[in-house]
Structures are given as structure tokens and as C-alpha cells.
Short mmCIF file of C-alpha atoms in Angstrom, two decimals:
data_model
loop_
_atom_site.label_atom_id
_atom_site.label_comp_id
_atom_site.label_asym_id
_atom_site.label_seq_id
_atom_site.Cartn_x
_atom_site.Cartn_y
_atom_site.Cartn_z
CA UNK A 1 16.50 19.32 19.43
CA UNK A 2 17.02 23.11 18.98
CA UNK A 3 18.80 22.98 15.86
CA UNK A 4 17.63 20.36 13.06
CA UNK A 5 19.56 17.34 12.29
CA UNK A 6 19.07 17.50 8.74
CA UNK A 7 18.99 14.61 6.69
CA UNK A 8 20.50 14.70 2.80
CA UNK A 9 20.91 13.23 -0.12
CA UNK A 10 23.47 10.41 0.05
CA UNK A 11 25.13 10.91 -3.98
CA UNK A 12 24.60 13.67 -6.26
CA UNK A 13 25.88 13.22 -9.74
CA UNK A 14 25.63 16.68 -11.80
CA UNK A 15 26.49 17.03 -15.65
CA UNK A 16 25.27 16.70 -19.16
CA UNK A 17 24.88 12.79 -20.26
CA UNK A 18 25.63 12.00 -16.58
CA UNK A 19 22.05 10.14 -16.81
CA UNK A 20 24.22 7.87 -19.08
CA UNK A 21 26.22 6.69 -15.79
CA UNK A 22 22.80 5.05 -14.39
CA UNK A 23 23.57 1.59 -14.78
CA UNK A 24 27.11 1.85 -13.28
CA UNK A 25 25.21 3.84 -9.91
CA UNK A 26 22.69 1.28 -9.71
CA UNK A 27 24.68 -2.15 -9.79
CA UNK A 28 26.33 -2.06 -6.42
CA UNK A 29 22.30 -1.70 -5.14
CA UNK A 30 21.41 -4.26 -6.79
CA UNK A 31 19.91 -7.05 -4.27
CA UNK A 32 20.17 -10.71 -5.97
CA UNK A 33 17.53 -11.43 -8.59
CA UNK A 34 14.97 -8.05 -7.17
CA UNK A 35 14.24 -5.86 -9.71
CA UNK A 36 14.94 -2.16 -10.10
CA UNK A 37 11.44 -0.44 -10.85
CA UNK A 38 11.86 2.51 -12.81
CA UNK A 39 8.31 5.18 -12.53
CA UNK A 40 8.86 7.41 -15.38
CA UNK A 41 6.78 10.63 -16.25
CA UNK A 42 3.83 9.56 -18.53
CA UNK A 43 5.26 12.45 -21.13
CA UNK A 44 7.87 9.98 -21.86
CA UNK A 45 5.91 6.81 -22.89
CA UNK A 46 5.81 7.70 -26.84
CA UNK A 47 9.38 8.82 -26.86
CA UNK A 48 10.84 11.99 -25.64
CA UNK A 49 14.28 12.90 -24.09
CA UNK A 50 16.28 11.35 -27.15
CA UNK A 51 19.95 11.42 -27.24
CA UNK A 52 22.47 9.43 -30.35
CA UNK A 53 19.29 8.83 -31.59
CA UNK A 54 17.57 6.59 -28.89
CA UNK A 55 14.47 7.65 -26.53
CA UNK A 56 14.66 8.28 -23.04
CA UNK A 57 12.84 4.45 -21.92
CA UNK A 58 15.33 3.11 -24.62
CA UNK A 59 18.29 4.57 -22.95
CA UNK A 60 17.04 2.90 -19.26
CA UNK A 61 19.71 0.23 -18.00
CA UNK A 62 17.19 -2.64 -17.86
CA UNK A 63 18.51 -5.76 -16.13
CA UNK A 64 16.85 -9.14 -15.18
CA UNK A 65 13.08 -8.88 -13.88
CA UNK A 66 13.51 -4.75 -13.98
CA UNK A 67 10.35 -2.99 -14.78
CA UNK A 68 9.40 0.15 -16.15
CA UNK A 69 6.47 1.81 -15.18
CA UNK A 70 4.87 4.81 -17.03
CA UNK A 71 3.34 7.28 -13.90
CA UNK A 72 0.23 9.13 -14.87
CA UNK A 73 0.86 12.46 -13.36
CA UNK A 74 -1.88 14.35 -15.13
CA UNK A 75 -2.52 15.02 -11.17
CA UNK A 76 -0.74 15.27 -8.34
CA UNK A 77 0.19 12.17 -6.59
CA UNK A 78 -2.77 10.76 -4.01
CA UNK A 79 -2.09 8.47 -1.38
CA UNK A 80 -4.44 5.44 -3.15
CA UNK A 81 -1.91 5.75 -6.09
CA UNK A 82 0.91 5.32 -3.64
CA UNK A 83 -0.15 2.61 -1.68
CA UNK A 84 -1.49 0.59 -5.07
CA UNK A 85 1.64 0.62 -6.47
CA UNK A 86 3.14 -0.65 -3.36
CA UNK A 87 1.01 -3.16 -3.06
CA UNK A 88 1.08 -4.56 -6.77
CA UNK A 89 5.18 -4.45 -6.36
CA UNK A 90 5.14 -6.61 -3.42
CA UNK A 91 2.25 -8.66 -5.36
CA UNK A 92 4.28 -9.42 -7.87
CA UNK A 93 8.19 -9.55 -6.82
CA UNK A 94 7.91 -9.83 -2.73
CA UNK A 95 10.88 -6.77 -2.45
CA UNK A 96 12.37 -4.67 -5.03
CA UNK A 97 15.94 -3.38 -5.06
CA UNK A 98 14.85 0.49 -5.55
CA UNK A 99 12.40 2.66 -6.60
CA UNK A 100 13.89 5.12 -9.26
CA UNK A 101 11.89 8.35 -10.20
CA UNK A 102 12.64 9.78 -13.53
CA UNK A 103 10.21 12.57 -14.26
CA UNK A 104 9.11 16.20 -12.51
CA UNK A 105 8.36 16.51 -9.05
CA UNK A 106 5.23 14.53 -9.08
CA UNK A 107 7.12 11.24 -10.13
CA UNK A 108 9.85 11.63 -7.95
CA UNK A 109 7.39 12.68 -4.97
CA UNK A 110 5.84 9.00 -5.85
CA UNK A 111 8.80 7.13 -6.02
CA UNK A 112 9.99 8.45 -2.47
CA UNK A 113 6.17 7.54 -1.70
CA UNK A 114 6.09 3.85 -3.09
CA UNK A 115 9.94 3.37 -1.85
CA UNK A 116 8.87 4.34 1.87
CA UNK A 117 5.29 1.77 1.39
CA UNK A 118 7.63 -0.87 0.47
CA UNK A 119 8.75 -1.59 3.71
CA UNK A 120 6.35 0.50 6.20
CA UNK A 121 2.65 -1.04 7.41
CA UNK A 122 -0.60 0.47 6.29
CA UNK A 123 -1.43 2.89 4.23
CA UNK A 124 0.81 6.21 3.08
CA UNK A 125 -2.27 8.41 4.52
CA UNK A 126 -1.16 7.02 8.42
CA UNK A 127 2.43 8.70 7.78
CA UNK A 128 1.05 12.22 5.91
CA UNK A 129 2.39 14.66 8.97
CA UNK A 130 6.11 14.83 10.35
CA UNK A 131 8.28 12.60 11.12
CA UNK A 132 5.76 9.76 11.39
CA UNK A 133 7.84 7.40 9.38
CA UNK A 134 9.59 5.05 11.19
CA UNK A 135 11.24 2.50 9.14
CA UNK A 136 13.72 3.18 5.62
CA UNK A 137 12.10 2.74 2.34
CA UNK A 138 13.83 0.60 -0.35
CA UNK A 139 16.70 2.15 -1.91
CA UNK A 140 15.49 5.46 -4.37
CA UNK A 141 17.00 7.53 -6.69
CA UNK A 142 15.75 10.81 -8.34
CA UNK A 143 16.31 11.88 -12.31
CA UNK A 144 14.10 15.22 -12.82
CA UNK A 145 13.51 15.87 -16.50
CA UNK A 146 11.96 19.23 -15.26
CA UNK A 147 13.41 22.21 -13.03
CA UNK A 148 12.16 24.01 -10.06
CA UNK A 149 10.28 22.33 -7.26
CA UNK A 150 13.13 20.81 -5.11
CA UNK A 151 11.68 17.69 -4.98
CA UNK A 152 15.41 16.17 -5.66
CA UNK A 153 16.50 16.97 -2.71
CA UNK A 154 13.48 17.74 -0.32
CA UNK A 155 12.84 15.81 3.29
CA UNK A 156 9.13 15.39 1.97
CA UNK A 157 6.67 13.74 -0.68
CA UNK A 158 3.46 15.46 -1.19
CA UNK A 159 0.33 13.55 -1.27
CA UNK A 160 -3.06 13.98 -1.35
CA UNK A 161 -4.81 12.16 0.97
CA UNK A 162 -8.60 11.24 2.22
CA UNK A 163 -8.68 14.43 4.15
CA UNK A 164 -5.75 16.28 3.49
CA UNK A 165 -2.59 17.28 1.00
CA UNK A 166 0.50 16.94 2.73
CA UNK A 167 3.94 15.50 3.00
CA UNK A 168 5.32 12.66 4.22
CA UNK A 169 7.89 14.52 5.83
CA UNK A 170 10.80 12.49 7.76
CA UNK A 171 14.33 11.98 8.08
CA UNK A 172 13.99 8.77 5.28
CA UNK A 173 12.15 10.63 2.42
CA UNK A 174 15.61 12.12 0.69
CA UNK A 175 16.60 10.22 -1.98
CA UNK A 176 20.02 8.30 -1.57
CA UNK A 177 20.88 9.31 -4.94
CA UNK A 178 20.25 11.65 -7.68
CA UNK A 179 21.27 12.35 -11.17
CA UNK A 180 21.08 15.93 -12.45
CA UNK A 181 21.59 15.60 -15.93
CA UNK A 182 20.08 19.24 -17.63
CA UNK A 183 19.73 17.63 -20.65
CA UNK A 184 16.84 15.53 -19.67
CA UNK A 185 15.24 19.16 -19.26
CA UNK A 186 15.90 19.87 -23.35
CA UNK A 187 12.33 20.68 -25.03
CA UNK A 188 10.26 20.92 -21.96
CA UNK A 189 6.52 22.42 -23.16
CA UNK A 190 7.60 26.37 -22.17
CA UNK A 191 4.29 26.61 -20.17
CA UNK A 192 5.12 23.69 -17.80
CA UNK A 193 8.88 24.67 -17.39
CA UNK A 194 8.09 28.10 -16.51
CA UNK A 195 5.33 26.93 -13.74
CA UNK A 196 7.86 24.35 -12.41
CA UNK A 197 10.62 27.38 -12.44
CA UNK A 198 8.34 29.71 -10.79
CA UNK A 199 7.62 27.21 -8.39
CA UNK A 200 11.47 27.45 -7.43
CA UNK A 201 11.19 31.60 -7.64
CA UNK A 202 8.39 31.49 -4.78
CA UNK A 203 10.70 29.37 -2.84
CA UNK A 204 12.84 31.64 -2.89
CA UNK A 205 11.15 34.57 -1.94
CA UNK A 206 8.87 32.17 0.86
CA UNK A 207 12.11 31.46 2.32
CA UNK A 208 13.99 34.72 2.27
CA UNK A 209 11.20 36.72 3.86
CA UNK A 210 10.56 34.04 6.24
CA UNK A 211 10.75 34.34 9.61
CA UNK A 212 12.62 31.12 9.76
CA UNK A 213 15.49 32.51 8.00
CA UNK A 214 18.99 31.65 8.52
CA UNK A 215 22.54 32.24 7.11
CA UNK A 216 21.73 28.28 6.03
CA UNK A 217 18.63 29.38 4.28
CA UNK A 218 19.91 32.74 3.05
CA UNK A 219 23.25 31.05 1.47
CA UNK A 220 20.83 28.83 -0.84
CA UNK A 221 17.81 31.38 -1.66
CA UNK A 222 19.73 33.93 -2.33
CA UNK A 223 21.66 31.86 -5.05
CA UNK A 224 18.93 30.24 -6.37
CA UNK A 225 16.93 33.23 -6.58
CA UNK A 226 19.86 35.24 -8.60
CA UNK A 227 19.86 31.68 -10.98
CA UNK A 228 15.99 32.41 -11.38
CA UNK A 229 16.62 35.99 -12.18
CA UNK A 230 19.08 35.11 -14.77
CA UNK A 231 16.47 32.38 -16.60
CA UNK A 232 13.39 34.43 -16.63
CA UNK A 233 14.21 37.75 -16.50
CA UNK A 234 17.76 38.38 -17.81
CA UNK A 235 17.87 36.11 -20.94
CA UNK A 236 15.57 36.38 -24.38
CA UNK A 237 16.15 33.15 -25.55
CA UNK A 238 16.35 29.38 -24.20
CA UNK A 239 19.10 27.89 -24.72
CA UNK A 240 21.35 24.73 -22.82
CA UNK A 241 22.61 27.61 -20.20
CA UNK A 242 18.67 27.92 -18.93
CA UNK A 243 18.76 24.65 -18.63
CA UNK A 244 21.86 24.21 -16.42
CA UNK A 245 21.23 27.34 -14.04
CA UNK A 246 17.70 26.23 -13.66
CA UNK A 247 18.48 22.93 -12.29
CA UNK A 248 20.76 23.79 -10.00
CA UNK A 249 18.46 27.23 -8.60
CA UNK A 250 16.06 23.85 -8.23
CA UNK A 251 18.49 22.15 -6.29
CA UNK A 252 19.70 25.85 -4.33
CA UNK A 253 15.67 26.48 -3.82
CA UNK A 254 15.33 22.68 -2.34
CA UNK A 255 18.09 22.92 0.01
CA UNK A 256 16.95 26.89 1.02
CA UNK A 257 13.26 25.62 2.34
CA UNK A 258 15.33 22.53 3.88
CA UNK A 259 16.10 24.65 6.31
CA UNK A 260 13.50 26.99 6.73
CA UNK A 261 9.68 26.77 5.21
CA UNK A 262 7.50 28.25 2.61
CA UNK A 263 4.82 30.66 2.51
CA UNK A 264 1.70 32.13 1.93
CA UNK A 265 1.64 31.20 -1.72
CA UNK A 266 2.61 27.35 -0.69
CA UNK A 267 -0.15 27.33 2.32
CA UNK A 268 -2.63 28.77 -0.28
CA UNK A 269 -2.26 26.58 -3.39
CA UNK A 270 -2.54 23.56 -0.86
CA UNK A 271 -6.36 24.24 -0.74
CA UNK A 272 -6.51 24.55 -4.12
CA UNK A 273 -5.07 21.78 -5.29
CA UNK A 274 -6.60 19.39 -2.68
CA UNK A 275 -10.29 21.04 -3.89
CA UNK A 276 -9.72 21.39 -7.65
CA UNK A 277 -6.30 19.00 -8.38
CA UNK A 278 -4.78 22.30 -9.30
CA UNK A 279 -1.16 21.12 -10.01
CA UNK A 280 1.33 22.54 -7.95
CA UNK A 281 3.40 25.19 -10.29
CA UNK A 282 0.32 26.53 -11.80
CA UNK A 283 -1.36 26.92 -8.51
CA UNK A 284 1.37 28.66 -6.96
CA UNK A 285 1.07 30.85 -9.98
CA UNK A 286 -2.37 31.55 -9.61
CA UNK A 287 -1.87 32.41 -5.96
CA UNK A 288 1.37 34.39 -6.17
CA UNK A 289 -0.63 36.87 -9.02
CA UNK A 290 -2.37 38.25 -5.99
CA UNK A 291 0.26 38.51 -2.87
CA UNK A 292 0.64 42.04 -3.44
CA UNK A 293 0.11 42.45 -0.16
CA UNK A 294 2.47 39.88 1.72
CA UNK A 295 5.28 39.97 -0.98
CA UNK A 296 4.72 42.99 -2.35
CA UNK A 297 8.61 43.52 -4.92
CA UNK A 298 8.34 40.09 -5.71
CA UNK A 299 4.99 39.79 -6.76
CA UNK A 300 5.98 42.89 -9.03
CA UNK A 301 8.89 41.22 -10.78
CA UNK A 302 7.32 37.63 -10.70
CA UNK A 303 4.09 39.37 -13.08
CA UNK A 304 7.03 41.01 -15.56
CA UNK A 305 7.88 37.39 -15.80
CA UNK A 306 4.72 36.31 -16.61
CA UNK A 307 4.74 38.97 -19.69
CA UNK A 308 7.99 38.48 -20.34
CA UNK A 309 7.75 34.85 -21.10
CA UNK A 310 4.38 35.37 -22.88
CA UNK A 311 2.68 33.04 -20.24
CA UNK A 312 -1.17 32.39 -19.22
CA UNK A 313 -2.16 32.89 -15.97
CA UNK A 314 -5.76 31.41 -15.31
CA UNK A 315 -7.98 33.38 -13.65
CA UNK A 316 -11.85 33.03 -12.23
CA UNK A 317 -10.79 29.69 -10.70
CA UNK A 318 -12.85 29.74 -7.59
CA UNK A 319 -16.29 31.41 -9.38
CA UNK A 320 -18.92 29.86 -8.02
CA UNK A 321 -17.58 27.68 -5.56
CA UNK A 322 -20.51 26.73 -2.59
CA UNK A 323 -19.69 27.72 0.97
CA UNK A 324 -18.48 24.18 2.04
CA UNK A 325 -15.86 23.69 -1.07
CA UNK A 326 -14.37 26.95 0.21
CA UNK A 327 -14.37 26.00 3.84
CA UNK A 328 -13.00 22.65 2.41
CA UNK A 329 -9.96 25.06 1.12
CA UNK A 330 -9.58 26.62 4.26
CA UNK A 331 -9.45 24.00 6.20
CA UNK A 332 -6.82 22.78 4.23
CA UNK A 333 -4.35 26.11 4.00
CA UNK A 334 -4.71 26.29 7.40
CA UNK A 335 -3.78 23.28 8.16
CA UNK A 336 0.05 23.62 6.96
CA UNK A 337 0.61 25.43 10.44
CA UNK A 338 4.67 26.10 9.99
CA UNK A 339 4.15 27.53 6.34
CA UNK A 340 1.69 30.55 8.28
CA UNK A 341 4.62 31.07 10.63
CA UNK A 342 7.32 31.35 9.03
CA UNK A 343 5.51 33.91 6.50
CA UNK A 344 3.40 35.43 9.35
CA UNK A 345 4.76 34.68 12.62
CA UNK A 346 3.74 33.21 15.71
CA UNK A 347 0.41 35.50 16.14
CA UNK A 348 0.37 34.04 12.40
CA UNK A 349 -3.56 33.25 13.33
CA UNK A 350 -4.73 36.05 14.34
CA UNK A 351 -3.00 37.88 10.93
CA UNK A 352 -4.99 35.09 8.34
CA UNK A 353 -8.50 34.83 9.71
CA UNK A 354 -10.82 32.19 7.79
CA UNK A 355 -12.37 35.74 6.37
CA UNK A 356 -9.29 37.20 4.89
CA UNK A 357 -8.32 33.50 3.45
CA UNK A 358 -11.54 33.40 1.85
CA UNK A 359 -11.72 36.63 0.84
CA UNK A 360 -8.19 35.90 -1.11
CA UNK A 361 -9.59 32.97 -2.38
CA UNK A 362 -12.29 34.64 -3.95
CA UNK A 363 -9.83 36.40 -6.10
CA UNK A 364 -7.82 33.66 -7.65
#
């Protein structure tokens, strides 16, 4: 097709306590006696997100055989994690009525993972690529109790496989229903929100200086990028209203990239995290400190940010790396072909030789 047939989310519930409206979404889903399995963001397993006085697990609608399991994210999802939660699921219950994701990107990138194994053959590494998925998950749902990387409303869950990070990008990854509730976002450690935020900035800008842009595109970035500008670089203080704009320059960002692609900062932070488990907001981070030269305003602003917000940037990341872990990077940045071309354009490889990507490299 010349124009994409894109794929959304089904329901989108928006407002504070809406996460209290859970049970009600989930009952007509419900599928006889299967269970609803609930992967919620380790963060939250000694308490956390507490509202009238009960926790965040507390406040889950539990029903029947439903099951709550606490998602290590300490890195990024891999493709072994995906497809052995899968497999214990259908050990242990046969089917499930849905996979709900309750957490930052990483947990809702696994539950649109696990939801997808559930009813596809082999393992999640065979469908890492585009559109290689060819049956529907189980019914899935996304809650993010952090802001920024899209992953709400995104055609893709990134995973990081035997040879490669990469999505499993297709047209039955979105999630048939979130819940943006911004006070699930209340407390977040100020480090992590303002990685996952900037995470949503570089979207932005990857997307608006793209050469995949449209008035689609354009409509979203532009908003989300002015919600961005009013978080990090407008306000002093957080407050409730940082947490409402930045959910919904989240959801903006997601449905900008939809439609278009990322960038050079994406591509890059690929290699890292595949090499080093580099989580995704800080490694976009890392990367977008040095851009000068491919984003040149934005990089500007998005380091008055940084010392606005009194954050650490980590530096010296790649000393004394061997030849082959860098190659290893390389190899993987340049992999993500439609990120180089909608930052670079087509003669995109003939711009980014393996030299000047390892000479960048060198710098982070």
C-alpha cells in the first residue's frame, strides 16, 4: 500500500482515578473461568502508587484464578523473558483472558510480547522484524505508571533478542485498551521520569525533522513537543499538572512516530543497549548529549534541560570497549534501516559510514 493502514488502540480511558474503572473494563473480556494476568512493574511489589490509603497491587480487581505477576524490568525486556512467561501461562492455565501491563514502557512492551506468544508458534525472536506476526494475541491492556516512551499506544514491542534489539512490529501489537490515569505517575524517582520524558522529547524532534514527516506526524509532534516544553523547561516545580501534560505529550509523541519514524538518537541507543543493557531513556540521553551535529537547536535546549532539572548524564560509557563489542554496536544501529532514513535519507548509507558511527560511539 502507499499510504499505511494504521492500526490503533481499540479504548482509551483518560483521567485521574480512572485506573479505579479497571474491573468494570475488564469483565465483558472476561473468557469463562481464564484468568486475567496482571505483569506489574517490579517498583510496585513493596507498595507504591497508594490511593484512600491502599497500594497499587491492593487496588488490582482480582477475580477467580487471576494472577499477579511482579516484572523485573531492571533491563529491558529479552525475548527468553517473553517466551518463558508464555510458556509458564499456558503451563499452568492452557489460555488466559488478557495480558494487562501496568508499569513503564518495559512492562507494557512485555505484556504486548507475552499477549502475542500466547497464541503465536515458536519463539518471540522468529517475529522480531515487521509485520511478521500473523495471528492476534490474547486480549491486552496498557496502565503506564511512567510518561514518555509511547509504548501505550505504539504498533511495536521492543525486545532484545539472540542477535538483535528490535520490535515486534505488526498490525496486532496495539493494545485494545488503555487506561491513562496521571496519578499512577505521582512520586516517580525524578531521574527515571525525566529519562522516560526525554525519551518522548527525542521523539519529537526524530519525528519532526524526519524525512518521513507528514501533516499526520506534524499534528502530534508538534503538540507533544510544546507539552514537553511546558514540563521541563517552562515550570520550576512538579506538581499534578506535569503529570497530566506529560502523559498525554507520551501519548501525542506515540501517535507522532506512528506515522513516521525515529532517529539518529533511537538507531544509536539500539547498539547500546543491545551491548551494555543500557535502558532505553538513559541511553537516548547519553546519545542525544552529542547530536550537535544532526539536531543541532534541539540538542541545545534538550542540555538546558538536563541543568535545569539538576540531572546526571553518564559519560565514558564506551571506554575501553574491544574492536568486536563496537562492531557488535554497529551492527546493531545499522540494522534499524527506516530510523537512518527518515533522519538521513535514502543515500542515508553513504551519510553514516561504520567510521563515523564508531567514531560517535567513541564519544558517549
Amino acid at each position: 500500500m502507499k499510504f499505511r493502514n494504521f492500526r490503533m488502540v481499540s479504548y482509551v480511558v483518560y483521567g485521574r482515578g480512572s485506573f479505579d474503572q479497571l474491573d468494570e473494563i475488564l469483565a465483558p473480556q472476561r473468557k469463562g473461568d481464564a484468568p486475567m494476568i496482571f505483569l506489574v512493574d517490579h517498583y510496585f511489589q513493596n507498595g507504591g502508587g497508594v490511593r484512600n490509603g491502599k497500594s497499587l497491587t491492593e487496588r488490582i480487581p482480582l477475580r477467580g484464578k487471576d494472577k499477579i505477576i511482579f516484572a523485573d524490568v531492571t533491563y529491558e525486556p529479552k525475548t527468553t523473558q517473553v517466551d518463558k512467561l508464555a510458556k509458564e501461562l499456558k503451563d499452568e492455565f492452557g489460555t488466559v483472558s488478557g495480558i494487562i501491563g501496568i508499569g513503564g514502557g518495559s512492562v507494557m512492551d512485555l505484556a504486548k510480547a507475552v499477549s502475542l506468544m500466547m497464541n503465536n508458534p515458536g519463539s518471540s525472536a522468529d517475529y522480531q522484524g515487521w509485520d511478521l506476526v500473523k495471528l492476534p494475541g490474547v486480549y491486552k491492556a496498557g496502565i503506564p505508571t511512567l510518561s514518555g516512551t509511547g509504548a501505550e499506544v505504539s504498533r511495536t514491542t521492543v525486545l532484545t533478542g539472540p542477535t538483535r534489539k528490535l520490535g515486534m512490529n505488526s498490525d496486532f501489537t496495539p493494545f485494545d485498551q488503555i487506561v491513562l490515569d496521571p496519578e499512577l505517575c505521582a512520586n516517580a524517582p525524578a531521574n527515571q521520569r525525566f529519562y522516560t520524558g526525554m525519551d518522548c522529547y527525542i521523539h519529537c524532534i526524530e519525528s519532526l525533522q524526519g524525512t518521513y514527516l507528514n501533516e499526520f506526524s506534524k499534528s502530534y509532534g508538534e503538540k507533544a513537543l510544546e507539552l514537553c516544553r511546558d514540563v521541563f523547561v517552562r515550570k520550576n516545580t512538579w506538581d499534578d499538572e506535569c503529570d497530566d501534560k506529560l502523559m498525554m505529550a507520551s501519548y501525542a509523541g506515540g501517535m507522532s512516530i506512528a506515522y513516521s519514524q525515529v532517529g539518529v538518537a533511537h538507531a544509536v541507543s539500539y547498539g547500546l543497549s543491545y551491548l551494555l543493557g543500557t535502558k532505553h531513556g538513559i541511553g537516548n540521553c547519553i546519545v542525544m548529549n552529542h547530536l550537535e551535529d544532526y539536531y543541532p537547536e534541539a540538542v541545545v535546549e534538550f542540555k538546558q534541560m538536563v541543568d535545569k532539572n539538576k540531572i546526571d548524564i553518564p559519560v565514558g560509557i564506551c571506554e575501553g570497549l574491544s574492536d568486536e563489542q563496537f562492531d557488535t554496536m554497529i551492527n546493531v544501529s545499522l540494522g534499524m534501516k527506516p530510523l537512518w532514513e527518515n533522519a538521513l535519507g535514502k543515500d542515508w548509507e553513504s551519510i553514516m559510514t561504520r567510521e563515523k558511527l564508531r567514531a560517535l560511539y567513541e564519544k558517549l
